[in-house]
């Protein structure tokens, strides 16, 4: 197990109070708990890539919505024009 500066400082502080073996075990336990908690939280953290992907997806969805709005407006306009022409022809006869 490799120790960094913070681990060594914690070990030295605990060694004075608990003894070398107990301090080593406690430092190992704390380090493993911190690592496991970090690994759990790492899965739910958003990264810059995640945010960029969400922005791209929103842009794609926005363009799809705009496309379908034009299709809806175009078909509604054609239907309305067709109904008006049919009414005019009906009354012209």
C-alpha positions as MATLAB code, in Angstrom:
seq = 'XXXXXXXXXXXXXXXXXXXXXXXXXXXXXXXXXXXXXXXXXXXXXXXXXXXXXXXXXXXXXXXXXXXXXXXXXXXXXXXXXXXXXXXXXXXXX';
ca = [
       0.000    0.000    0.000;
       1.422    3.379   -0.959;
       0.884    6.354    1.297;
       0.658    9.949    0.211;
       1.483   13.009    2.331;
      -1.950   13.202    3.958;
      -1.881    9.479    4.782;
       1.570    9.808    6.304;
       0.504   12.796    8.390;
      -2.559   10.909    9.621;
      -0.445    7.829   10.318;
       2.118    9.823   12.312;
      -0.606   11.530   14.347;
      -2.385    8.268   15.085;
       0.842    6.374   15.773;
       1.532    8.611   18.766;
      -1.892    7.873   20.261;
      -2.636    4.287   19.167;
       0.608    2.603   18.240;
       2.102    1.721   14.875;
       0.022   -1.354   14.007;
      -3.314    0.169   14.991;
      -2.482    3.434   13.220;
      -1.579    1.532   10.035;
      -4.841   -0.437   10.160;
      -6.911    2.694   10.784;
      -5.227    4.596    7.958;
      -5.803    1.638    5.617;
      -9.439    1.425    6.651;
     -10.052    5.157    6.198;
      -8.294    5.138    2.821;
     -10.327    2.171    1.550;
     -13.586    3.746    2.768;
     -12.786    7.036    1.060;
     -11.894    5.238   -2.179;
     -15.073    3.154   -2.142;
     -17.210    6.228   -1.427;
     -15.463    8.097   -4.239;
     -16.088    5.214   -6.657;
     -19.778    5.239   -5.733;
     -20.070    8.991   -6.257;
     -17.970    8.962   -9.427;
     -20.695    7.084  -11.277;
     -23.256    9.848  -10.721;
     -21.012   12.860  -11.334;
     -21.518   14.727  -14.601;
     -18.441   15.475  -16.645;
     -17.871   18.057  -19.348;
     -18.363   15.317  -21.941;
     -21.735   14.434  -20.406;
     -22.830   18.055  -20.562;
     -21.653   18.369  -24.177;
     -23.568   15.201  -25.097;
     -26.718   16.548  -23.441;
     -26.378   19.836  -25.344;
     -25.998   17.946  -28.636;
     -29.016   15.794  -27.829;
     -31.104   18.872  -26.984;
     -30.070   20.532  -30.231;
     -31.075   17.408  -32.164;
     -34.406   17.247  -30.363;
     -35.010   20.932  -31.024;
     -34.393   20.505  -34.744;
     -36.736   17.493  -34.822;
     -39.480   19.482  -33.085;
     -39.067   22.384  -35.510;
     -39.187   20.007  -38.482;
     -42.411   18.375  -37.267;
     -43.952   21.775  -36.525;
     -43.383   22.799  -40.158;
     -44.874   19.504  -41.362;
     -47.922   20.035  -39.142;
     -48.403   23.665  -40.205;
     -47.946   22.769  -43.898;
     -50.473   19.905  -43.800;
     -52.919   21.981  -41.745;
     -52.642   24.821  -44.268;
     -53.222   22.441  -47.195;
     -56.215   20.913  -45.425;
     -57.695   24.344  -44.702;
     -57.168   25.520  -48.302;
     -58.706   22.284  -49.600;
     -61.742   22.708  -47.332;
     -62.203   26.333  -48.405;
     -61.957   25.363  -52.116;
     -64.437   22.536  -51.580;
     -66.908   24.916  -49.891;
     -66.498   27.486  -52.686;
     -67.077   24.819  -55.377;
     -70.107   23.514  -53.485;
     -71.722   26.956  -53.397;
     -70.752   27.857  -56.978;
     -72.747   24.990  -58.486;
];
